[in-house]
Amino acid sequence: MVKKIYISSLILFLFYVSCFKEKPTQYDGALSIKLFVEFEGKLLTSIPVSLKTYDYNVATFTDTTDSSGMVIFEDLPWAYYRVNVKSEVIVPSPVDTTLMDTLLVIYTDYIEIGNENTIIDTLHAIASGAEPGLKINELYTVGPVNGGSIHYFSDQFFELYNSSDDTVYLDGMIFCRIYHMLDWISSIFQFPGEPLMGREYPVPPDSFVVVALDAYDHRTVIPESIDLSNADWEFRNSMDYADFDNPDVPNLDNLEVGCHLDFGIGLTMDVILIADGSDTDYPGGIDIETVIDCVEYASFAHHIKDIEPELDRGFGGVGLSKYSGLSLERIAPGFDTNNSTLDFEIIPHPTPGYQHE
Ligand SMILES: [Ca+2]
Ligand SMILES: [Ca+2]
Ligand SMILES: [Ca+2]
Ligand SMILES: [Ca+2]
C-alpha cells in the first residue's frame, strides 16, 4: 500500500514538473542590437523602444533613442525579438510649415536574427491609423465631362480597398461626410449588419469594393459618364423616394434623423471617412478611435484643413475641377501614410473596382 502511494506521488510529481517547466532565465549575453527610429526621413530622438522575446523568461527590454536617434541593447540572449515603438511626436505640418502636428507614430515587427553578434537596423515608423486595413482608395466626385449643363454628378462613387492580410467585414460600418472637424458630421450612412461582430459582408485581402451614389448606368444620361450598375453597394436614403434604388445592389442607408437627402459629396472639396460603426451618435461627433480611414480633398492649394491631422495631415485633389471626369486615387492600392497630399494623385478617368496603371 505504501509503495503504491509512493509510485502515484512520483507520477504526480513528474506530471507537476513537466507541466510547470519554466522557460530558461540563464543565458550567455551574446547579442547586441542597435536600432535607429525614423519617421518621414528624419531620425527621432527620445523615443522609447521595447524588445520582447518569448524564448526566455525575461522581462521586456526598454530604452530610449539618444540625440542621434539611436538606441543600443547589449548583452542580450540570442533569441527572436519583437520590437515595438509607440510614441507621440511633434513634426512640421505638410500643408503649412509654420504649424506643427502632434501625432502618434508606431512600429512593430520581428528583428531579423542572422549569424552576426551585432544587429543594426532602422525602424521606419508610421503614423498610427496608417496601418494596413480597409482604405478609401479612390474618390470620384467631380461629375462627368459634359455633365455641367444639367449639373449631373450622380455618378459619384468611392472605392474601398483591403490592404491587410486579413478579411475585413463591412457589417455596420459607417460612411461620414465631415463639414468641419470630427465633431461636425454632415452626412452619415451605414452598411447593414452588426458593427464589429457581424460577418455577413466580407472583403478579402487585396480586393476592391465600389460604393456608388447611385448604382446606375450613367452613360444613358451622359455618354461620357460611367456604368455603375454593377457597383457592390449604393447609398440610398429610404426616406427619399426619389433616390434611385437598383434592386440588385445592396444599400447603405441614412442614419441622420430628418434627413431626406442622398449621401452628400462635395464635387471638388470635402472630407470623407469610414468608421467601424460602434459610435453612431453623430450629433456628438464620431469617436476618433472608431475611424478606419479618412481622406480630405480640395482642388486649390491654399485650402485650410477641415479635419484633425491625426486622421489626415494633408489633402489630395489639388487641380480637380467640376465636370472634368477626373478622379482621385491612391498612388498604389491602399497606399496610406495618413497624408493625402502624398498618398493620392489625380487620374484622367475613374477606375471603379481596379487600380489605375
Ligand atoms: Ca443614392
Ligand atoms: Ca439598391
Ligand atoms: Ca489613413
Ligand atoms: Ca480605382
CSV table of C-alpha atoms and ligand atoms in Angstrom, one decimal:
chain,number,residue,atom,x,y,z
A,1,MET,CA,0.0,0.0,0.0
A,2,VAL,CA,2.8,2.4,1.0
A,3,LYS,CA,4.6,1.6,-2.2
A,4,LYS,CA,1.5,2.3,-4.3
A,5,ILE,CA,1.1,5.7,-2.8
A,6,TYR,CA,4.8,6.4,-3.3
A,7,ILE,CA,4.6,5.5,-7.0
A,8,SER,CA,1.5,7.6,-7.6
A,9,SER,CA,3.1,10.5,-5.8
A,10,LEU,CA,6.1,10.1,-8.1
A,11,ILE,CA,3.9,10.2,-11.2
A,12,LEU,CA,2.1,13.2,-9.8
A,13,PHE,CA,5.5,14.9,-9.1
A,14,LEU,CA,6.8,14.1,-12.6
A,15,PHE,CA,3.5,15.4,-14.1
A,16,TYR,CA,3.8,18.6,-12.0
A,17,VAL,CA,7.4,19.1,-13.1
A,18,SER,CA,6.6,18.7,-16.8
A,19,CYS,CA,3.6,21.0,-16.6
A,20,PHE,CA,5.3,23.8,-14.8
A,21,LYS,CA,8.6,23.6,-16.5
A,22,GLU,CA,9.7,27.2,-16.8
A,23,LYS,CA,11.5,28.8,-19.7
A,24,PRO,CA,15.2,29.4,-19.1
A,25,THR,CA,16.3,32.6,-17.4
A,26,GLN,CA,20.1,31.8,-17.7
A,27,TYR,CA,21.8,32.8,-21.0
A,28,ASP,CA,25.1,33.9,-22.4
A,29,GLY,CA,24.7,37.6,-23.3
A,30,ALA,CA,25.9,37.4,-26.9
A,31,LEU,CA,23.8,39.7,-28.9
A,32,SER,CA,23.8,43.4,-29.4
A,33,ILE,CA,21.0,45.2,-31.2
A,34,LYS,CA,21.5,48.8,-32.5
A,35,LEU,CA,18.3,50.5,-33.8
A,36,PHE,CA,17.5,53.8,-35.4
A,37,VAL,CA,14.0,55.1,-35.4
A,38,GLU,CA,12.9,57.2,-38.4
A,39,PHE,CA,9.8,58.9,-39.5
A,40,GLU,CA,9.3,60.8,-42.8
A,41,GLY,CA,13.0,60.7,-43.4
A,42,LYS,CA,14.1,62.1,-40.1
A,43,LEU,CA,15.6,60.3,-37.1
A,44,LEU,CA,13.6,60.6,-33.9
A,45,THR,CA,15.1,61.3,-30.6
A,46,SER,CA,13.8,60.5,-27.1
A,47,ILE,CA,11.6,57.7,-28.4
A,48,PRO,CA,11.0,54.6,-26.2
A,49,VAL,CA,11.8,51.3,-28.0
A,50,SER,CA,11.0,48.0,-26.4
A,51,LEU,CA,12.2,44.4,-27.2
A,52,LYS,CA,10.2,41.4,-26.2
A,53,THR,CA,11.2,37.8,-26.5
A,54,TYR,CA,9.1,34.7,-25.8
A,55,ASP,CA,12.2,32.4,-26.0
A,56,TYR,CA,13.4,33.2,-22.5
A,57,ASN,CA,11.5,34.1,-19.3
A,58,VAL,CA,12.9,37.6,-19.1
A,59,ALA,CA,11.3,41.0,-18.8
A,60,THR,CA,10.8,43.3,-21.8
A,61,PHE,CA,13.9,45.4,-22.5
A,62,THR,CA,13.1,49.1,-22.9
A,63,ASP,CA,15.4,52.0,-23.8
A,64,THR,CA,15.1,55.5,-25.4
A,65,THR,CA,16.7,56.8,-28.6
A,66,ASP,CA,19.5,59.2,-28.0
A,67,SER,CA,20.2,62.6,-29.7
A,68,SER,CA,21.3,60.7,-32.8
A,69,GLY,CA,18.0,58.8,-33.0
A,70,MET,CA,19.7,55.5,-31.9
A,71,VAL,CA,19.1,53.0,-29.1
A,72,ILE,CA,21.5,50.1,-28.3
A,73,PHE,CA,20.6,46.9,-26.4
A,74,GLU,CA,23.7,44.9,-25.3
A,75,ASP,CA,24.3,41.5,-23.7
A,76,LEU,CA,21.0,40.2,-24.9
A,77,PRO,CA,20.2,36.5,-25.0
A,78,TRP,CA,20.3,35.0,-28.5
A,79,ALA,CA,16.6,35.0,-29.3
A,80,TYR,CA,13.8,36.2,-31.6
A,81,TYR,CA,12.6,39.6,-30.6
A,82,ARG,CA,9.6,41.6,-31.3
A,83,VAL,CA,10.3,45.3,-31.4
A,84,ASN,CA,7.7,47.9,-30.5
A,85,VAL,CA,7.6,51.7,-30.8
A,86,LYS,CA,4.5,53.7,-29.9
A,87,SER,CA,5.2,57.3,-29.1
A,88,GLU,CA,3.8,60.8,-29.6
A,89,VAL,CA,5.9,63.1,-31.9
A,90,ILE,CA,5.7,66.7,-33.0
A,91,VAL,CA,6.5,67.2,-36.6
A,92,PRO,CA,6.1,70.0,-39.2
A,93,SER,CA,2.7,70.1,-40.9
A,94,PRO,CA,2.9,69.1,-44.6
A,95,VAL,CA,0.3,71.7,-45.6
A,96,ASP,CA,1.7,74.7,-43.6
A,97,THR,CA,5.3,74.7,-42.5
A,98,THR,CA,4.5,77.3,-39.8
A,99,LEU,CA,2.4,74.7,-38.0
A,100,MET,CA,3.4,71.6,-36.1
A,101,ASP,CA,1.4,68.4,-36.0
A,102,THR,CA,1.3,66.2,-32.9
A,103,LEU,CA,0.8,62.6,-33.8
A,104,LEU,CA,1.2,59.1,-32.6
A,105,VAL,CA,3.8,57.0,-34.5
A,106,ILE,CA,4.1,53.3,-34.3
A,107,TYR,CA,6.3,50.4,-35.4
A,108,THR,CA,6.0,46.7,-34.6
A,109,ASP,CA,7.9,43.8,-36.2
A,110,TYR,CA,10.3,41.0,-35.6
A,111,ILE,CA,14.0,41.6,-35.6
A,112,GLU,CA,15.8,39.5,-38.2
A,113,ILE,CA,18.5,37.4,-36.4
A,114,GLY,CA,21.3,36.2,-38.6
A,115,ASN,CA,24.8,34.9,-37.8
A,116,GLU,CA,26.1,38.2,-36.7
A,117,ASN,CA,26.5,39.1,-33.0
A,118,THR,CA,25.6,42.7,-33.7
A,119,ILE,CA,22.4,43.7,-35.5
A,120,ILE,CA,22.0,47.2,-36.9
A,121,ASP,CA,18.6,48.2,-38.3
A,122,THR,CA,16.4,51.3,-39.0
A,123,LEU,CA,12.8,51.2,-37.9
A,124,HIS,CA,10.6,53.1,-40.3
A,125,ALA,CA,7.8,54.3,-38.0
A,126,ILE,CA,4.4,55.1,-39.5
A,127,ALA,CA,1.5,57.3,-38.3
A,128,SER,CA,-0.9,55.5,-36.1
A,129,GLY,CA,-4.0,54.8,-38.3
A,130,ALA,CA,-1.9,54.3,-41.4
A,131,GLU,CA,-1.6,50.5,-40.7
A,132,PRO,CA,-2.8,48.1,-43.4
A,133,GLY,CA,-6.6,47.7,-43.4
A,134,LEU,CA,-9.6,48.9,-45.2
A,135,LYS,CA,-8.8,52.1,-47.1
A,136,ILE,CA,-10.7,54.7,-49.1
A,137,ASN,CA,-8.7,54.0,-52.3
A,138,GLU,CA,-10.5,56.2,-54.8
A,139,LEU,CA,-12.9,59.2,-54.7
A,140,TYR,CA,-14.6,60.1,-57.9
A,141,THR,CA,-16.6,63.2,-57.1
A,142,VAL,CA,-16.4,65.8,-59.8
A,143,GLY,CA,-19.0,64.6,-62.3
A,144,PRO,CA,-18.5,63.7,-65.9
A,145,VAL,CA,-17.4,65.7,-68.9
A,146,ASN,CA,-20.4,67.4,-70.4
A,147,GLY,CA,-22.3,66.9,-67.1
A,148,GLY,CA,-22.2,70.6,-66.3
A,149,SER,CA,-25.1,71.7,-68.4
A,150,ILE,CA,-27.5,69.7,-66.3
A,151,HIS,CA,-25.4,69.7,-63.1
A,152,TYR,CA,-25.1,65.9,-63.4
A,153,PHE,CA,-22.9,64.3,-60.6
A,154,SER,CA,-25.0,61.2,-59.7
A,155,ASP,CA,-22.1,59.1,-61.0
A,156,GLN,CA,-20.0,59.8,-57.9
A,157,PHE,CA,-18.5,56.8,-56.2
A,158,PHE,CA,-16.0,55.7,-53.6
A,159,GLU,CA,-13.8,52.7,-54.0
A,160,LEU,CA,-12.5,50.8,-50.9
A,161,TYR,CA,-9.5,48.5,-50.9
A,162,ASN,CA,-8.4,46.0,-48.3
A,163,SER,CA,-4.6,46.3,-47.9
A,164,SER,CA,-4.3,43.9,-45.0
A,165,ASP,CA,-3.6,40.2,-44.9
A,166,ASP,CA,-6.9,39.5,-43.2
A,167,THR,CA,-10.5,39.5,-44.4
A,168,VAL,CA,-12.4,42.6,-43.1
A,169,TYR,CA,-16.1,42.9,-42.7
A,170,LEU,CA,-18.3,45.9,-43.8
A,171,ASP,CA,-21.1,44.9,-41.4
A,172,GLY,CA,-22.4,48.1,-39.6
A,173,MET,CA,-19.6,50.3,-40.8
A,174,ILE,CA,-20.5,53.9,-41.5
A,175,PHE,CA,-19.6,56.4,-44.2
A,176,CYS,CA,-19.5,60.0,-43.0
A,177,ARG,CA,-19.1,63.4,-44.7
A,178,ILE,CA,-17.5,65.9,-42.4
A,179,TYR,CA,-18.5,69.6,-42.5
A,180,HIS,CA,-15.7,70.9,-40.4
A,181,MET,CA,-13.7,68.8,-37.9
A,182,LEU,CA,-14.6,65.5,-36.5
A,183,ASP,CA,-17.4,66.8,-34.2
A,184,TRP,CA,-19.4,68.1,-37.2
A,185,ILE,CA,-20.8,65.3,-39.2
A,186,SER,CA,-22.9,66.4,-42.2
A,187,SER,CA,-23.9,63.0,-43.8
A,188,ILE,CA,-23.9,59.6,-42.2
A,189,PHE,CA,-24.9,56.4,-43.9
A,190,GLN,CA,-24.4,52.8,-42.7
A,191,PHE,CA,-23.8,49.3,-44.1
A,192,PRO,CA,-26.3,46.7,-42.9
A,193,GLY,CA,-25.2,44.3,-40.2
A,194,GLU,CA,-23.8,44.4,-36.7
A,195,PRO,CA,-20.8,46.7,-36.1
A,196,LEU,CA,-17.6,44.9,-35.2
A,197,MET,CA,-19.2,41.5,-34.7
A,198,GLY,CA,-21.0,40.9,-38.0
A,199,ARG,CA,-19.6,38.6,-40.6
A,200,GLU,CA,-22.1,38.9,-43.4
A,201,TYR,CA,-20.2,41.2,-45.8
A,202,PRO,CA,-16.6,40.1,-46.1
A,203,VAL,CA,-13.9,41.9,-48.1
A,204,PRO,CA,-11.0,39.5,-48.7
A,205,PRO,CA,-7.4,40.8,-48.7
A,206,ASP,CA,-6.3,42.7,-51.9
A,207,SER,CA,-9.8,43.3,-53.1
A,208,PHE,CA,-11.8,46.4,-54.1
A,209,VAL,CA,-15.4,47.5,-53.2
A,210,VAL,CA,-17.3,50.1,-55.2
A,211,VAL,CA,-19.8,52.2,-53.3
A,212,ALA,CA,-21.8,54.3,-55.7
A,213,LEU,CA,-24.0,57.3,-55.0
A,214,ASP,CA,-26.5,55.5,-57.4
A,215,ALA,CA,-25.7,52.1,-58.9
A,216,TYR,CA,-26.9,53.0,-62.3
A,217,ASP,CA,-25.6,53.1,-65.9
A,218,HIS,CA,-24.9,56.8,-66.0
A,219,ARG,CA,-23.9,56.6,-69.7
A,220,THR,CA,-27.6,56.6,-70.5
A,221,VAL,CA,-27.8,60.2,-69.2
A,222,ILE,CA,-24.3,61.5,-70.1
A,223,PRO,CA,-22.5,59.3,-72.7
A,224,GLU,CA,-19.1,60.4,-71.2
A,225,SER,CA,-20.0,59.1,-67.8
A,226,ILE,CA,-19.6,55.6,-66.4
A,227,ASP,CA,-21.6,52.4,-65.8
A,228,LEU,CA,-22.1,51.8,-62.1
A,229,SER,CA,-25.0,49.3,-62.4
A,230,ASN,CA,-22.6,46.6,-61.2
A,231,ALA,CA,-21.4,48.5,-58.2
A,232,ASP,CA,-21.0,46.5,-55.0
A,233,TRP,CA,-23.1,48.9,-52.9
A,234,GLU,CA,-25.1,52.2,-53.3
A,235,PHE,CA,-26.1,55.0,-51.0
A,236,ARG,CA,-29.9,55.0,-50.7
A,237,ASN,CA,-31.9,57.1,-48.3
A,238,SER,CA,-35.1,55.1,-47.6
A,239,MET,CA,-36.8,58.4,-46.7
A,240,ASP,CA,-36.0,59.8,-50.1
A,241,TYR,CA,-38.4,58.1,-52.6
A,242,ALA,CA,-36.8,59.9,-55.5
A,243,ASP,CA,-33.4,58.3,-54.7
A,244,PHE,CA,-32.7,55.7,-57.3
A,245,ASP,CA,-32.6,52.1,-55.9
A,246,ASN,CA,-31.0,49.3,-58.0
A,247,PRO,CA,-32.7,46.2,-56.7
A,248,ASP,CA,-29.6,44.1,-57.4
A,249,VAL,CA,-27.3,46.3,-55.4
A,250,PRO,CA,-27.5,46.4,-51.6
A,251,ASN,CA,-27.8,49.7,-49.9
A,252,LEU,CA,-26.2,51.8,-47.3
A,253,ASP,CA,-29.0,53.8,-45.6
A,254,ASN,CA,-29.1,57.2,-44.0
A,255,LEU,CA,-28.8,57.4,-40.1
A,256,GLU,CA,-29.5,61.1,-39.7
A,257,VAL,CA,-32.9,61.9,-38.2
A,258,GLY,CA,-35.0,64.1,-40.5
A,259,CYS,CA,-32.6,63.9,-43.5
A,260,HIS,CA,-34.3,63.2,-46.8
A,261,LEU,CA,-31.2,63.5,-49.0
A,262,ASP,CA,-28.8,61.1,-50.6
A,263,PHE,CA,-25.2,61.0,-49.2
A,264,GLY,CA,-23.7,64.4,-49.8
A,265,ILE,CA,-20.3,64.5,-51.6
A,266,GLY,CA,-18.6,67.8,-52.5
A,267,LEU,CA,-17.5,67.9,-56.1
A,268,THR,CA,-14.1,69.4,-55.5
A,269,MET,CA,-13.7,69.7,-51.7
A,270,ASP,CA,-14.8,67.6,-48.8
A,271,VAL,CA,-13.7,65.2,-46.0
A,272,ILE,CA,-14.9,61.6,-46.2
A,273,LEU,CA,-14.3,58.9,-43.6
A,274,ILE,CA,-15.2,55.4,-42.8
A,275,ALA,CA,-15.6,54.2,-39.2
A,276,ASP,CA,-16.4,50.9,-37.6
A,277,GLY,CA,-20.0,51.9,-36.7
A,278,SER,CA,-19.6,51.3,-32.9
A,279,ASP,CA,-20.3,55.0,-32.4
A,280,THR,CA,-23.2,56.3,-34.4
A,281,ASP,CA,-24.0,59.2,-32.0
A,282,TYR,CA,-23.4,61.7,-34.8
A,283,PRO,CA,-24.6,64.9,-33.1
A,284,GLY,CA,-21.8,64.4,-30.6
A,285,GLY,CA,-19.2,63.8,-33.4
A,286,ILE,CA,-17.7,60.4,-34.1
A,287,ASP,CA,-15.2,58.9,-31.7
A,288,ILE,CA,-11.8,59.2,-33.3
A,289,GLU,CA,-10.9,55.7,-32.1
A,290,THR,CA,-13.5,54.2,-34.3
A,291,VAL,CA,-12.3,55.8,-37.5
A,292,ILE,CA,-10.9,53.3,-40.0
A,293,ASP,CA,-9.8,55.7,-42.8
A,294,CYS,CA,-10.3,59.4,-43.6
A,295,VAL,CA,-9.4,61.4,-46.7
A,296,GLU,CA,-9.6,65.2,-47.2
A,297,TYR,CA,-9.5,66.6,-50.7
A,298,ALA,CA,-9.6,70.1,-52.1
A,299,SER,CA,-9.0,71.5,-55.5
A,300,PHE,CA,-7.0,74.5,-54.5
A,301,ALA,CA,-3.5,74.6,-52.9
A,302,HIS,CA,-4.3,77.3,-50.2
A,303,HIS,CA,-7.2,75.2,-48.8
A,304,ILE,CA,-7.2,75.3,-44.9
A,305,LYS,CA,-7.7,71.8,-43.5
A,306,ASP,CA,-11.1,70.6,-42.3
A,307,ILE,CA,-10.1,67.5,-40.4
A,308,GLU,CA,-7.7,66.8,-37.5
A,309,PRO,CA,-4.2,66.0,-38.6
A,310,GLU,CA,-4.3,62.7,-36.6
A,311,LEU,CA,-6.7,61.4,-39.3
A,312,ASP,CA,-5.2,63.1,-42.4
A,313,ARG,CA,-2.3,65.5,-42.2
A,314,GLY,CA,-2.6,66.7,-45.8
A,315,PHE,CA,-5.2,66.8,-48.6
A,316,GLY,CA,-5.4,65.4,-52.1
A,317,GLY,CA,-7.1,66.7,-55.2
A,318,VAL,CA,-5.3,70.0,-56.0
A,319,GLY,CA,-6.2,70.6,-59.6
A,320,LEU,CA,-9.6,68.8,-59.6
A,321,SER,CA,-12.3,70.7,-61.5
A,322,LYS,CA,-16.0,70.2,-61.8
A,323,TYR,CA,-17.4,68.2,-64.6
A,324,SER,CA,-13.9,67.2,-65.8
A,325,GLY,CA,-14.3,63.4,-65.4
A,326,LEU,CA,-11.1,63.4,-63.3
A,327,SER,CA,-10.7,61.1,-60.4
A,328,LEU,CA,-8.6,60.9,-57.2
A,329,GLU,CA,-6.8,57.6,-56.4
A,330,ARG,CA,-4.1,56.4,-54.1
A,331,ILE,CA,-0.7,56.2,-55.9
A,332,ALA,CA,-0.7,52.4,-55.3
A,333,PRO,CA,-3.5,50.2,-54.0
A,334,GLY,CA,-4.2,51.0,-50.3
A,335,PHE,CA,-1.0,53.2,-50.1
A,336,ASP,CA,-1.6,55.2,-46.9
A,337,THR,CA,0.7,57.4,-44.7
A,338,ASN,CA,-2.3,59.4,-43.4
A,339,ASN,CA,-1.1,62.3,-45.6
A,340,SER,CA,-3.3,62.6,-48.6
A,341,THR,CA,-1.0,65.2,-50.2
A,342,LEU,CA,1.4,62.4,-50.8
A,343,ASP,CA,-0.9,59.4,-50.9
A,344,PHE,CA,-3.2,60.4,-53.7
A,345,GLU,CA,-2.9,61.5,-57.4
A,346,ILE,CA,-5.3,62.8,-59.9
A,347,ILE,CA,-6.1,60.3,-62.7
A,348,PRO,CA,-7.7,61.1,-66.0
A,349,HIS,CA,-10.6,58.7,-65.7
A,350,PRO,CA,-12.3,56.9,-62.8
A,351,THR,CA,-11.3,53.3,-62.3
A,352,PRO,CA,-14.1,51.7,-60.3
A,353,GLY,CA,-13.0,48.3,-59.0
A,354,TYR,CA,-9.4,48.4,-60.1
A,355,GLN,CA,-6.2,50.4,-59.7
A,356,HIS,CA,-5.0,52.9,-62.4
A,357,GLU,CA,-1.8,52.0,-64.3
B,1,CA,CA,-28.4,57.2,-54.0
B,2,CA,CA,-30.2,49.1,-54.1
B,3,CA,CA,-5.5,56.7,-43.5
B,4,CA,CA,-9.8,52.5,-58.7
